[in-house]
PDB file of C-alpha atoms and ligand atoms in Angstrom:
ATOM      1  CA  MET A   5       4.947   6.070 -23.092  1.00 95.00           C
ATOM      2  CA  ARG A   6       1.839   3.879 -22.728  1.00 98.00           C
ATOM      3  CA  ILE A   7       1.376   2.989 -19.061  1.00 98.00           C
ATOM      4  CA  VAL A   8      -1.453   0.890 -17.582  1.00 98.00           C
ATOM      5  CA  VAL A   9      -2.259   1.433 -13.908  1.00 98.00           C
ATOM      6  CA  ILE A  10      -4.145  -1.574 -12.517  1.00 98.00           C
ATOM      7  CA  GLY A  11      -6.229  -0.194  -9.640  1.00 98.00           C
ATOM      8  CA  GLY A  12      -5.943   3.245 -11.259  1.00 98.00           C
ATOM      9  CA  THR A  13      -9.170   4.436  -9.602  1.00 97.00           C
ATOM     10  CA  GLY A  14      -7.970   3.721  -6.024  1.00 97.00           C
ATOM     11  CA  LEU A  15      -6.344   6.010  -3.449  1.00 98.00           C
ATOM     12  CA  ILE A  16      -2.786   5.707  -4.775  1.00 98.00           C
ATOM     13  CA  GLY A  17      -3.755   4.697  -8.326  1.00 98.00           C
ATOM     14  CA  SER A  18      -5.735   7.882  -9.028  1.00 98.00           C
ATOM     15  CA  LYS A  19      -2.891  10.093  -7.740  1.00 98.00           C
ATOM     16  CA  LEU A  20      -0.343   8.150  -9.802  1.00 98.00           C
ATOM     17  CA  VAL A  21      -2.476   8.403 -12.965  1.00 98.00           C
ATOM     18  CA  SER A  22      -2.698  12.158 -12.587  1.00 98.00           C
ATOM     19  CA  ILE A  23       1.096  12.568 -12.045  1.00 98.00           C
ATOM     20  CA  LEU A  24       1.881  10.411 -15.100  1.00 98.00           C
ATOM     21  CA  ASN A  25      -0.711  12.245 -17.226  1.00 98.00           C
ATOM     22  CA  GLN A  26       0.813  15.588 -16.234  1.00 98.00           C
ATOM     23  CA  LYS A  27       4.183  14.300 -17.442  1.00 98.00           C
ATOM     24  CA  GLY A  28       2.619  13.658 -20.857  1.00 98.00           C
ATOM     25  CA  HIS A  29       2.313   9.866 -20.805  1.00 98.00           C
ATOM     26  CA  ASP A  30      -0.538   7.882 -22.341  1.00 98.00           C
ATOM     27  CA  VAL A  31      -2.072   6.416 -19.170  1.00 98.00           C
ATOM     28  CA  LEU A  32      -4.939   3.952 -18.763  1.00 98.00           C
ATOM     29  CA  ALA A  33      -6.584   3.812 -15.326  1.00 98.00           C
ATOM     30  CA  ALA A  34      -7.724   0.183 -15.270  1.00 98.00           C
ATOM     31  CA  SER A  35     -10.191  -1.281 -12.758  1.00 98.00           C
ATOM     32  CA  PRO A  36     -13.346  -3.431 -12.750  1.00 97.00           C
ATOM     33  CA  ASN A  37     -15.421  -0.232 -13.011  1.00 94.00           C
ATOM     34  CA  SER A  38     -13.620   0.624 -16.265  1.00 93.00           C
ATOM     35  CA  GLY A  39     -14.036  -2.950 -17.613  1.00 97.00           C
ATOM     36  CA  VAL A  40     -10.600  -4.375 -16.655  1.00 98.00           C
ATOM     37  CA  ASN A  41     -10.647  -7.164 -14.094  1.00 98.00           C
ATOM     38  CA  THR A  42      -7.468  -9.039 -13.114  1.00 98.00           C
ATOM     39  CA  ILE A  43      -9.477 -11.777 -11.355  1.00 98.00           C
ATOM     40  CA  THR A  44     -11.819 -12.720 -14.202  1.00 98.00           C
ATOM     41  CA  GLY A  45      -9.387 -11.579 -16.926  1.00 98.00           C
ATOM     42  CA  GLU A  46     -12.104  -9.375 -18.472  1.00 98.00           C
ATOM     43  CA  GLY A  47     -10.612  -6.638 -20.670  1.00 98.00           C
ATOM     44  CA  LEU A  48      -7.036  -7.389 -19.563  1.00 98.00           C
ATOM     45  CA  ALA A  49      -5.419  -8.400 -22.873  1.00 98.00           C
ATOM     46  CA  GLU A  50      -7.018  -5.437 -24.670  1.00 98.00           C
ATOM     47  CA  ALA A  51      -5.876  -3.019 -21.932  1.00 98.00           C
ATOM     48  CA  LEU A  52      -2.273  -4.232 -22.066  1.00 98.00           C
ATOM     49  CA  THR A  53      -1.925  -4.127 -25.868  1.00 97.00           C
ATOM     50  CA  GLY A  54       0.909  -1.728 -26.694  1.00 97.00           C
ATOM     51  CA  ALA A  55       1.729  -0.989 -23.031  1.00 98.00           C
ATOM     52  CA  GLN A  56       5.405  -0.614 -22.103  1.00 98.00           C
ATOM     53  CA  ILE A  57       4.817  -0.335 -18.351  1.00 98.00           C
ATOM     54  CA  VAL A  58       2.191  -1.846 -16.030  1.00 98.00           C
ATOM     55  CA  VAL A  59       1.797  -0.615 -12.456  1.00 99.00           C
ATOM     56  CA  ASP A  60      -0.208  -2.805 -10.063  1.00 98.00           C
ATOM     57  CA  VAL A  61      -1.843  -0.841  -7.245  1.00 98.00           C
ATOM     58  CA  ALA A  62      -4.960  -2.989  -6.986  1.00 98.00           C
ATOM     59  CA  ASN A  63      -6.091  -4.121  -3.558  1.00 98.00           C
ATOM     60  CA  SER A  64      -8.240  -6.982  -2.354  1.00 97.00           C
ATOM     61  CA  PRO A  65     -11.876  -5.951  -1.744  1.00 96.00           C
ATOM     62  CA  SER A  66     -11.881  -8.305   1.299  1.00 95.00           C
ATOM     63  CA  PHE A  67      -9.191  -8.476   4.027  1.00 93.00           C
ATOM     64  CA  GLU A  68     -10.355 -11.952   5.160  1.00 95.00           C
ATOM     65  CA  ASP A  69      -7.304 -14.313   5.196  1.00 96.00           C
ATOM     66  CA  LYS A  70      -8.355 -16.743   2.451  1.00 97.00           C
ATOM     67  CA  ALA A  71      -9.914 -14.060   0.238  1.00 98.00           C
ATOM     68  CA  VAL A  72      -6.771 -11.868   0.309  1.00 98.00           C
ATOM     69  CA  LEU A  73      -4.465 -14.747  -0.600  1.00 98.00           C
ATOM     70  CA  GLU A  74      -6.771 -15.819  -3.433  1.00 98.00           C
ATOM     71  CA  PHE A  75      -7.008 -12.234  -4.703  1.00 98.00           C
ATOM     72  CA  PHE A  76      -3.263 -11.555  -4.891  1.00 98.00           C
ATOM     73  CA  GLU A  77      -2.438 -15.028  -6.265  1.00 98.00           C
ATOM     74  CA  THR A  78      -5.116 -15.003  -8.978  1.00 98.00           C
ATOM     75  CA  SER A  79      -4.656 -11.343  -9.888  1.00 98.00           C
ATOM     76  CA  GLY A  80      -0.845 -11.678  -9.995  1.00 98.00           C
ATOM     77  CA  ARG A  81      -0.922 -14.834 -12.139  1.00 98.00           C
ATOM     78  CA  ASN A  82      -3.412 -13.411 -14.659  1.00 98.00           C
ATOM     79  CA  LEU A  83      -1.647 -10.070 -14.870  1.00 98.00           C
ATOM     80  CA  LEU A  84       1.902 -11.425 -15.263  1.00 98.00           C
ATOM     81  CA  ALA A  85       0.828 -14.002 -17.891  1.00 98.00           C
ATOM     82  CA  THR A  86      -0.957 -11.310 -19.914  1.00 98.00           C
ATOM     83  CA  GLU A  87       2.064  -8.980 -19.591  1.00 98.00           C
ATOM     84  CA  ALA A  88       4.419 -11.702 -20.856  1.00 97.00           C
ATOM     85  CA  ALA A  89       2.179 -12.242 -23.908  1.00 97.00           C
ATOM     86  CA  ALA A  90       1.996  -8.484 -24.557  1.00 97.00           C
ATOM     87  CA  GLY A  91       5.768  -7.957 -24.180  1.00 97.00           C
ATOM     88  CA  VAL A  92       5.513  -5.477 -21.316  1.00 98.00           C
ATOM     89  CA  ALA A  93       9.002  -4.175 -20.427  1.00 98.00           C
ATOM     90  CA  HIS A  94       8.473  -3.104 -16.785  1.00 98.00           C
ATOM     91  CA  HIS A  95       6.102  -4.418 -14.103  1.00 98.00           C
ATOM     92  CA  VAL A  96       5.828  -2.177 -11.041  1.00 99.00           C
ATOM     93  CA  ALA A  97       3.997  -3.168  -7.857  1.00 98.00           C
ATOM     94  CA  LEU A  98       3.251  -1.393  -4.590  1.00 98.00           C
ATOM     95  CA  SER A  99       3.812  -3.554  -1.520  1.00 98.00           C
ATOM     96  CA  VAL A 100       4.310  -2.957   2.202  1.00 98.00           C
ATOM     97  CA  VAL A 101       7.517  -2.420   4.211  1.00 98.00           C
ATOM     98  CA  GLY A 102       8.107  -5.458   6.442  1.00 98.00           C
ATOM     99  CA  THR A 103       5.859  -7.827   4.450  1.00 98.00           C
ATOM    100  CA  ASP A 104       8.288 -10.735   5.057  1.00 98.00           C
ATOM    101  CA  ARG A 105       8.297  -9.977   8.829  1.00 98.00           C
ATOM    102  CA  LEU A 106       4.489  -9.971   9.147  1.00 98.00           C
ATOM    103  CA  LEU A 107       3.560 -13.399   7.816  1.00 98.00           C
ATOM    104  CA  GLU A 108       1.399 -14.281  10.848  1.00 97.00           C
ATOM    105  CA  SER A 109      -1.088 -11.974   9.116  1.00 97.00           C
ATOM    106  CA  GLY A 110      -3.271 -13.306   6.285  1.00 97.00           C
ATOM    107  CA  TYR A 111      -3.087  -9.925   4.525  1.00 98.00           C
ATOM    108  CA  PHE A 112       0.701 -10.013   4.451  1.00 98.00           C
ATOM    109  CA  ARG A 113       0.746 -13.649   3.290  1.00 98.00           C
ATOM    110  CA  GLY A 114      -1.264 -12.348   0.328  1.00 98.00           C
ATOM    111  CA  LYS A 115       1.225  -9.517  -0.345  1.00 98.00           C
ATOM    112  CA  MET A 116       4.126 -11.989  -0.046  1.00 98.00           C
ATOM    113  CA  ALA A 117       2.461 -14.268  -2.610  1.00 98.00           C
ATOM    114  CA  GLN A 118       2.067 -11.271  -4.944  1.00 98.00           C
ATOM    115  CA  GLU A 119       5.764 -10.359  -4.569  1.00 98.00           C
ATOM    116  CA  ASN A 120       6.916 -13.968  -5.069  1.00 98.00           C
ATOM    117  CA  LEU A 121       4.967 -14.290  -8.332  1.00 98.00           C
ATOM    118  CA  ILE A 122       6.609 -11.095  -9.592  1.00 98.00           C
ATOM    119  CA  ARG A 123      10.114 -12.301  -8.642  1.00 98.00           C
ATOM    120  CA  ALA A 124       9.480 -15.612 -10.441  1.00 98.00           C
ATOM    121  CA  SER A 125       8.113 -13.999 -13.620  1.00 97.00           C
ATOM    122  CA  ARG A 126      10.035 -13.218 -16.827  1.00 93.00           C
ATOM    123  CA  THR A 127       9.025  -9.539 -16.882  1.00 97.00           C
ATOM    124  CA  PRO A 128      11.606  -7.012 -15.592  1.00 98.00           C
ATOM    125  CA  TYR A 129      10.166  -5.515 -12.404  1.00 98.00           C
ATOM    126  CA  SER A 130      10.395  -3.051  -9.524  1.00 98.00           C
ATOM    127  CA  ILE A 131       8.634  -3.553  -6.181  1.00 98.00           C
ATOM    128  CA  LEU A 132       8.127  -0.396  -4.121  1.00 98.00           C
ATOM    129  CA  ARG A 133       7.437  -1.238  -0.488  1.00 98.00           C
ATOM    130  CA  SER A 134       5.785   1.628   1.382  1.00 98.00           C
ATOM    131  CA  THR A 135       5.109   2.091   5.082  1.00 98.00           C
ATOM    132  CA  GLN A 136       1.526   2.673   6.283  1.00 98.00           C
ATOM    133  CA  PHE A 137      -0.351   5.509   4.570  1.00 98.00           C
ATOM    134  CA  ALA A 138      -1.461   8.325   6.918  1.00 97.00           C
ATOM    135  CA  ASP A 139      -4.924   7.841   5.375  1.00 94.00           C
ATOM    136  CA  PHE A 140      -4.875   4.279   6.747  1.00 96.00           C
ATOM    137  CA  MET A 141      -4.867   5.338  10.451  1.00 96.00           C
ATOM    138  CA  GLY A 142      -8.674   5.152  10.647  1.00 96.00           C
ATOM    139  CA  ALA A 143      -8.618   1.584   9.276  1.00 97.00           C
ATOM    140  CA  ILE A 144      -5.882   0.585  11.757  1.00 98.00           C
ATOM    141  CA  ALA A 145      -7.982   1.980  14.612  1.00 98.00           C
ATOM    142  CA  GLN A 146     -11.106   0.250  13.299  1.00 97.00           C
ATOM    143  CA  ALA A 147      -9.395  -3.151  13.004  1.00 97.00           C
ATOM    144  CA  ALA A 148      -8.122  -2.845  16.613  1.00 98.00           C
ATOM    145  CA  THR A 149     -11.416  -1.660  18.140  1.00 98.00           C
ATOM    146  CA  GLU A 150     -13.371  -3.598  20.784  1.00 95.00           C
ATOM    147  CA  GLY A 151     -16.349  -1.521  21.973  1.00 95.00           C
ATOM    148  CA  GLN A 152     -14.932   1.948  22.758  1.00 95.00           C
ATOM    149  CA  THR A 153     -11.369   0.650  23.199  1.00 97.00           C
ATOM    150  CA  VAL A 154      -8.627   0.512  20.581  1.00 98.00           C
ATOM    151  CA  ARG A 155      -5.960  -2.032  21.590  1.00 98.00           C
ATOM    152  CA  LEU A 156      -2.558  -1.419  19.984  1.00 98.00           C
ATOM    153  CA  SER A 157       1.112  -2.105  20.661  1.00 98.00           C
ATOM    154  CA  SER A 158       3.708   0.665  20.989  1.00 98.00           C
ATOM    155  CA  ALA A 159       5.800  -0.702  18.086  1.00 98.00           C
ATOM    156  CA  ALA A 160       7.687   1.805  15.932  1.00 98.00           C
ATOM    157  CA  ILE A 161       5.881   3.077  12.817  1.00 98.00           C
ATOM    158  CA  GLN A 162       6.923   5.600  10.148  1.00 98.00           C
ATOM    159  CA  PRO A 163       3.728   6.579   8.290  1.00 98.00           C
ATOM    160  CA  ILE A 164       3.738   8.325   4.918  1.00 98.00           C
ATOM    161  CA  ILE A 165       1.305  10.688   3.193  1.00 97.00           C
ATOM    162  CA  SER A 166      -0.378   9.127   0.125  1.00 97.00           C
ATOM    163  CA  ASP A 167       0.738  12.026  -2.148  1.00 97.00           C
ATOM    164  CA  ASP A 168       4.361  11.216  -1.258  1.00 98.00           C
ATOM    165  CA  VAL A 169       3.768   7.508  -1.997  1.00 98.00           C
ATOM    166  CA  ALA A 170       2.377   8.410  -5.422  1.00 98.00           C
ATOM    167  CA  GLN A 171       5.385  10.651  -6.179  1.00 98.00           C
ATOM    168  CA  ALA A 172       7.839   7.900  -5.201  1.00 98.00           C
ATOM    169  CA  LEU A 173       5.867   5.361  -7.226  1.00 98.00           C
ATOM    170  CA  ALA A 174       5.909   7.628 -10.296  1.00 98.00           C
ATOM    171  CA  ALA A 175       9.715   7.924 -10.036  1.00 98.00           C
ATOM    172  CA  VAL A 176      10.105   4.122  -9.752  1.00 98.00           C
ATOM    173  CA  THR A 177       7.662   3.613 -12.653  1.00 98.00           C
ATOM    174  CA  LEU A 178       9.611   5.884 -14.990  1.00 98.00           C
ATOM    175  CA  GLY A 179      13.012   4.566 -13.893  1.00 98.00           C
ATOM    176  CA  ALA A 180      14.751   1.419 -15.135  1.00 98.00           C
ATOM    177  CA  PRO A 181      13.502  -1.860 -13.604  1.00 98.00           C
ATOM    178  CA  VAL A 182      15.510  -2.592 -10.423  1.00 98.00           C
ATOM    179  CA  ASN A 183      14.551  -6.300 -10.431  1.00 98.00           C
ATOM    180  CA  GLY A 184      14.320  -6.007  -6.680  1.00 98.00           C
ATOM    181  CA  MET A 185      12.732  -3.965  -3.946  1.00 98.00           C
ATOM    182  CA  VAL A 186      12.918  -0.283  -2.973  1.00 98.00           C
ATOM    183  CA  GLU A 187      11.465   1.151   0.257  1.00 98.00           C
ATOM    184  CA  VAL A 188       9.712   4.452   0.936  1.00 98.00           C
ATOM    185  CA  ALA A 189       8.622   5.898   4.307  1.00 98.00           C
ATOM    186  CA  GLY A 190       7.563   9.136   5.943  1.00 98.00           C
ATOM    187  CA  PRO A 191      10.067  11.501   7.609  1.00 98.00           C
ATOM    188  CA  ASP A 192       9.120  10.830  11.268  1.00 97.00           C
ATOM    189  CA  ARG A 193       9.045   7.739  13.455  1.00 98.00           C
ATOM    190  CA  PHE A 194       6.310   7.266  16.093  1.00 98.00           C
ATOM    191  CA  GLN A 195       4.913   4.619  18.423  1.00 98.00           C
ATOM    192  CA  LEU A 196       1.804   3.015  16.909  1.00 98.00           C
ATOM    193  CA  ASP A 197      -0.410   3.478  20.000  1.00 98.00           C
ATOM    194  CA  ALA A 198       0.570   7.152  20.388  1.00 98.00           C
ATOM    195  CA  LEU A 199       0.106   7.837  16.672  1.00 98.00           C
ATOM    196  CA  VAL A 200      -3.436   6.442  16.574  1.00 98.00           C
ATOM    197  CA  ARG A 201      -4.245   8.230  19.871  1.00 97.00           C
ATOM    198  CA  ARG A 202      -3.181  11.516  18.225  1.00 96.00           C
ATOM    199  CA  PHE A 203      -5.188  10.754  15.076  1.00 96.00           C
ATOM    200  CA  LEU A 204      -8.344   9.992  17.095  1.00 96.00           C
ATOM    201  CA  ALA A 205      -7.926  13.094  19.276  1.00 95.00           C
ATOM    202  CA  VAL A 206      -7.448  15.440  16.320  1.00 93.00           C
ATOM    203  CA  THR A 207     -10.380  13.956  14.398  1.00 92.00           C
ATOM    204  CA  GLY A 208     -12.685  14.188  17.448  1.00 92.00           C
ATOM    205  CA  ASP A 209     -13.050  10.429  17.938  1.00 94.00           C
ATOM    206  CA  ALA A 210     -13.897   9.477  21.551  1.00 95.00           C
ATOM    207  CA  ARG A 211     -12.419   5.951  21.460  1.00 97.00           C
ATOM    208  CA  GLN A 212      -9.610   5.278  23.978  1.00 98.00           C
ATOM    209  CA  VAL A 213      -6.325   3.712  22.868  1.00 98.00           C
ATOM    210  CA  VAL A 214      -5.026   1.081  25.299  1.00 98.00           C
ATOM    211  CA  THR A 215      -1.373   0.065  25.006  1.00 98.00           C
ATOM    212  CA  ASP A 216      -0.974  -3.705  24.806  1.00 97.00           C
ATOM    213  CA  PRO A 217       2.357  -5.273  23.702  1.00 96.00           C
ATOM    214  CA  ASN A 218       0.447  -8.436  22.729  1.00 97.00           C
ATOM    215  CA  ALA A 219      -2.128  -6.662  20.570  1.00 98.00           C
ATOM    216  CA  ARG A 220      -2.000  -7.983  17.019  1.00 97.00           C
ATOM    217  CA  TYR A 221      -1.748  -5.815  13.925  1.00 97.00           C
ATOM    218  CA  PHE A 222      -4.035  -7.456  11.326  1.00 96.00           C
ATOM    219  CA  GLY A 223      -3.120 -10.791  12.961  1.00 96.00           C
ATOM    220  CA  ALA A 224       0.625 -10.216  13.453  1.00 97.00           C
ATOM    221  CA  LEU A 225       2.551  -9.541  16.664  1.00 98.00           C
ATOM    222  CA  LEU A 226       4.782  -6.481  16.250  1.00 98.00           C
ATOM    223  CA  ASN A 227       8.214  -5.424  17.458  1.00 98.00           C
ATOM    224  CA  ASP A 228      10.131  -2.216  16.775  1.00 98.00           C
ATOM    225  CA  ARG A 229      11.552  -3.619  13.511  1.00 98.00           C
ATOM    226  CA  SER A 230       8.281  -4.947  12.046  1.00 98.00           C
ATOM    227  CA  LEU A 231       6.890  -1.851  10.317  1.00 98.00           C
ATOM    228  CA  VAL A 232       9.909   0.407   9.730  1.00 98.00           C
ATOM    229  CA  PRO A 233      12.213   0.496   6.709  1.00 98.00           C
ATOM    230  CA  GLY A 234      15.886  -0.421   6.527  1.00 97.00           C
ATOM    231  CA  GLU A 235      18.723   1.910   5.594  1.00 95.00           C
ATOM    232  CA  GLY A 236      18.551   3.627   2.223  1.00 95.00           C
ATOM    233  CA  ALA A 237      14.761   4.041   2.123  1.00 98.00           C
ATOM    234  CA  ARG A 238      13.389   6.971   0.132  1.00 98.00           C
ATOM    235  CA  ILE A 239      11.831   9.476   2.527  1.00 98.00           C
ATOM    236  CA  GLY A 240       8.671  11.497   1.815  1.00 98.00           C
ATOM    237  CA  THR A 241       8.714  15.202   2.673  1.00 96.00           C
ATOM    238  CA  THR A 242       5.307  15.752   4.336  1.00 97.00           C
ATOM    239  CA  ARG A 243       5.130  15.428   8.128  1.00 97.00           C
ATOM    240  CA  PHE A 244       2.296  13.418   9.694  1.00 97.00           C
ATOM    241  CA  GLU A 245       1.486  16.286  12.067  1.00 95.00           C
ATOM    242  CA  ASP A 246       0.917  18.700   9.157  1.00 95.00           C
ATOM    243  CA  TRP A 247      -1.293  16.122   7.419  1.00 95.00           C
ATOM    244  CA  VAL A 248      -3.364  15.378  10.534  1.00 93.00           C
ATOM    245  CA  GLN A 249      -3.929  19.098  11.208  1.00 91.00           C
ATOM    246  CA  ARG A 250      -5.201  19.508   7.640  1.00 88.00           C
ATOM    247  CA  ALA A 251      -7.432  16.433   8.049  1.00 80.00           C
ATOM    248  CA  ALA A 252      -8.923  17.975  11.215  1.00 77.00           C
ATOM    249  CA  LEU A 253      -9.530  21.335   9.495  1.00 75.00           C
ATOM    250  CA  LYS A 254     -11.264  19.580   6.577  1.00 78.00           C
ATOM    251  CA  LYS A 255     -13.516  17.756   9.055  1.00 73.00           C
ATOM    252  CA  THR A 256     -14.620  20.966  10.767  1.00 70.00           C
ATOM    253  CA  ALA A 257     -15.006  22.946   7.471  1.00 68.00           C
TER     254      ALA A 257
HETATM  255  N1  NAP B 313      -2.841   1.018   3.185  1.00 66.04           N
HETATM  256  C1  NAP B 313      -1.540   1.113   3.406  1.00 66.04           C
HETATM  257  O1  NAP B 313      -1.102   1.691   4.425  1.00 66.04           O
HETATM  258  C2  NAP B 313      -0.576   0.500   2.416  1.00 66.04           C
HETATM  259  C3  NAP B 313       0.805   0.582   2.683  1.00 66.04           C
HETATM  260  C4  NAP B 313       1.699   0.076   1.727  1.00 66.04           C
HETATM  261  C5  NAP B 313       1.219  -0.512   0.549  1.00 66.04           C
HETATM  262  N2  NAP B 313      -0.132  -0.610   0.347  1.00 66.04           N
HETATM  263  C6  NAP B 313      -0.593  -1.225  -0.924  1.00 66.04           C
HETATM  264  O2  NAP B 313      -1.036  -0.193  -1.787  1.00 66.04           O
HETATM  265  C7  NAP B 313      -1.876  -0.762  -2.799  1.00 66.04           C
HETATM  266  C8  NAP B 313      -2.970   0.242  -3.156  1.00 66.04           C
HETATM  267  O3  NAP B 313      -3.746   0.543  -2.022  1.00 66.04           O
HETATM  268  P1  NAP B 313      -4.918   1.640  -2.088  1.00 66.04           P
HETATM  269  O4  NAP B 313      -5.256   1.967  -0.665  1.00 66.04           O
HETATM  270  O5  NAP B 313      -4.569   2.723  -3.065  1.00 66.04           O
HETATM  271  O6  NAP B 313      -6.101   0.748  -2.704  1.00 66.04           O
HETATM  272  P2  NAP B 313      -7.657   1.153  -2.884  1.00 66.04           P
HETATM  273  O7  NAP B 313      -7.872   2.610  -2.714  1.00 66.04           O
HETATM  274  O8  NAP B 313      -8.452   0.201  -2.059  1.00 66.04           O
HETATM  275  O9  NAP B 313      -7.903   0.815  -4.433  1.00 66.04           O
HETATM  276  C9  NAP B 313      -7.905  -0.495  -4.889  1.00 66.04           C
HETATM  277  C10 NAP B 313      -7.997  -0.503  -6.394  1.00 66.04           C
HETATM  278  O10 NAP B 313      -7.973  -1.878  -6.821  1.00 66.04           O
HETATM  279  C11 NAP B 313      -8.950  -2.018  -7.826  1.00 66.04           C
HETATM  280  N3  NAP B 313      -9.355  -3.415  -7.936  1.00 66.04           N
HETATM  281  C12 NAP B 313     -10.037  -4.188  -7.031  1.00 66.04           C
HETATM  282  N4  NAP B 313     -10.279  -5.411  -7.554  1.00 66.04           N
HETATM  283  C13 NAP B 313      -9.725  -5.416  -8.791  1.00 66.04           C
HETATM  284  C14 NAP B 313      -9.679  -6.365  -9.837  1.00 66.04           C
HETATM  285  N5  NAP B 313     -10.234  -7.579  -9.712  1.00 66.04           N
HETATM  286  N6  NAP B 313      -9.051  -6.029 -11.011  1.00 66.04           N
HETATM  287  C15 NAP B 313      -8.487  -4.796 -11.161  1.00 66.04           C
HETATM  288  N7  NAP B 313      -8.519  -3.856 -10.217  1.00 66.04           N
HETATM  289  C16 NAP B 313      -9.126  -4.158  -9.045  1.00 66.04           C
HETATM  290  C17 NAP B 313     -10.087  -1.107  -7.382  1.00 66.04           C
HETATM  291  O11 NAP B 313     -10.959  -0.859  -8.471  1.00 66.04           O
HETATM  292  P3  NAP B 313     -12.538  -0.427  -8.262  1.00 66.04           P
HETATM  293  O12 NAP B 313     -12.474   0.980  -7.766  1.00 66.04           O
HETATM  294  O13 NAP B 313     -13.129  -0.545  -9.633  1.00 66.04           O
HETATM  295  O14 NAP B 313     -13.108  -1.397  -7.269  1.00 66.04           O
HETATM  296  C18 NAP B 313      -9.284   0.126  -6.963  1.00 66.04           C
HETATM  297  O15 NAP B 313      -8.960   0.896  -8.104  1.00 66.04           O
HETATM  298  C19 NAP B 313      -2.363  -2.107  -2.213  1.00 66.04           C
HETATM  299  O16 NAP B 313      -1.843  -3.159  -2.996  1.00 66.04           O
HETATM  300  C20 NAP B 313      -1.787  -2.148  -0.804  1.00 66.04           C
HETATM  301  O17 NAP B 313      -1.349  -3.439  -0.424  1.00 66.04           O
HETATM  302  C21 NAP B 313      -1.024  -0.113   1.240  1.00 66.04           C
END
């Protein structure tokens, strides 16, 4: 099958492209660096010619509120219009668990806009909502850092390893469109402050995590329901602790 992965050079996109290639599919890893740009439209129609499935794992280069919303709205509109013209049979997108509960955040307003465009389009679709990638812990710490202090709430979080996200996304991609949303999460639940504290300790980072129930997560206040999936979520197999130990070993190697 011919499958186009928009954002196919990114963290999840590159893993997905390699899984789909190994299964014998004809896969195009599309991104601005390979001449396919969903914002300007450059190369998009040519890339989608003959494609049965399109997977969107692109991300906004800027996390600033207005820029994120503009990115997901413009990219989504251009992509879905081009797919409709090309007769694409399945649009797959990667979103975030709890997106509709996190709308105080500009980033999540952007993801919500992306999802809403997909739901309103004519193309059959599947939205996979994932919890936070283990690889994203450094970015979470960075966004919450003031001086040498990282201010985070103790809200529940169920992080997932990016390899497990890519596996789940490959299964959704090759399945029938669900015309709805599916969730995927890691096997263990933690408190956000404790998880980042562990990540910083293992990676030799001297910053101190301070627990603050009013600390915002990319602009949104959290509770114990905000970031975790509902019943029936697919569960990845790799434990965060095993991943973080490997990350520490790599750092010292
Ligand atoms: N981080 C998390 O914890 C988390 C959790 C759940 C879901 N997600 C979602 O997962 C998705 C993928 O995230 P990621 O971390 O794998 O992203 P990433 O590594 O930042 O990669 C982003 C990709 O988007 C491409 N891209 C940027 N602008 C583009 C444009 N105008 N047209 C086409 N492609 C463009 C980039 O191409 P270049 O390399 O050419 O710039 C790159 O291939 C995101 O949509 C995110 O919302 C993330």
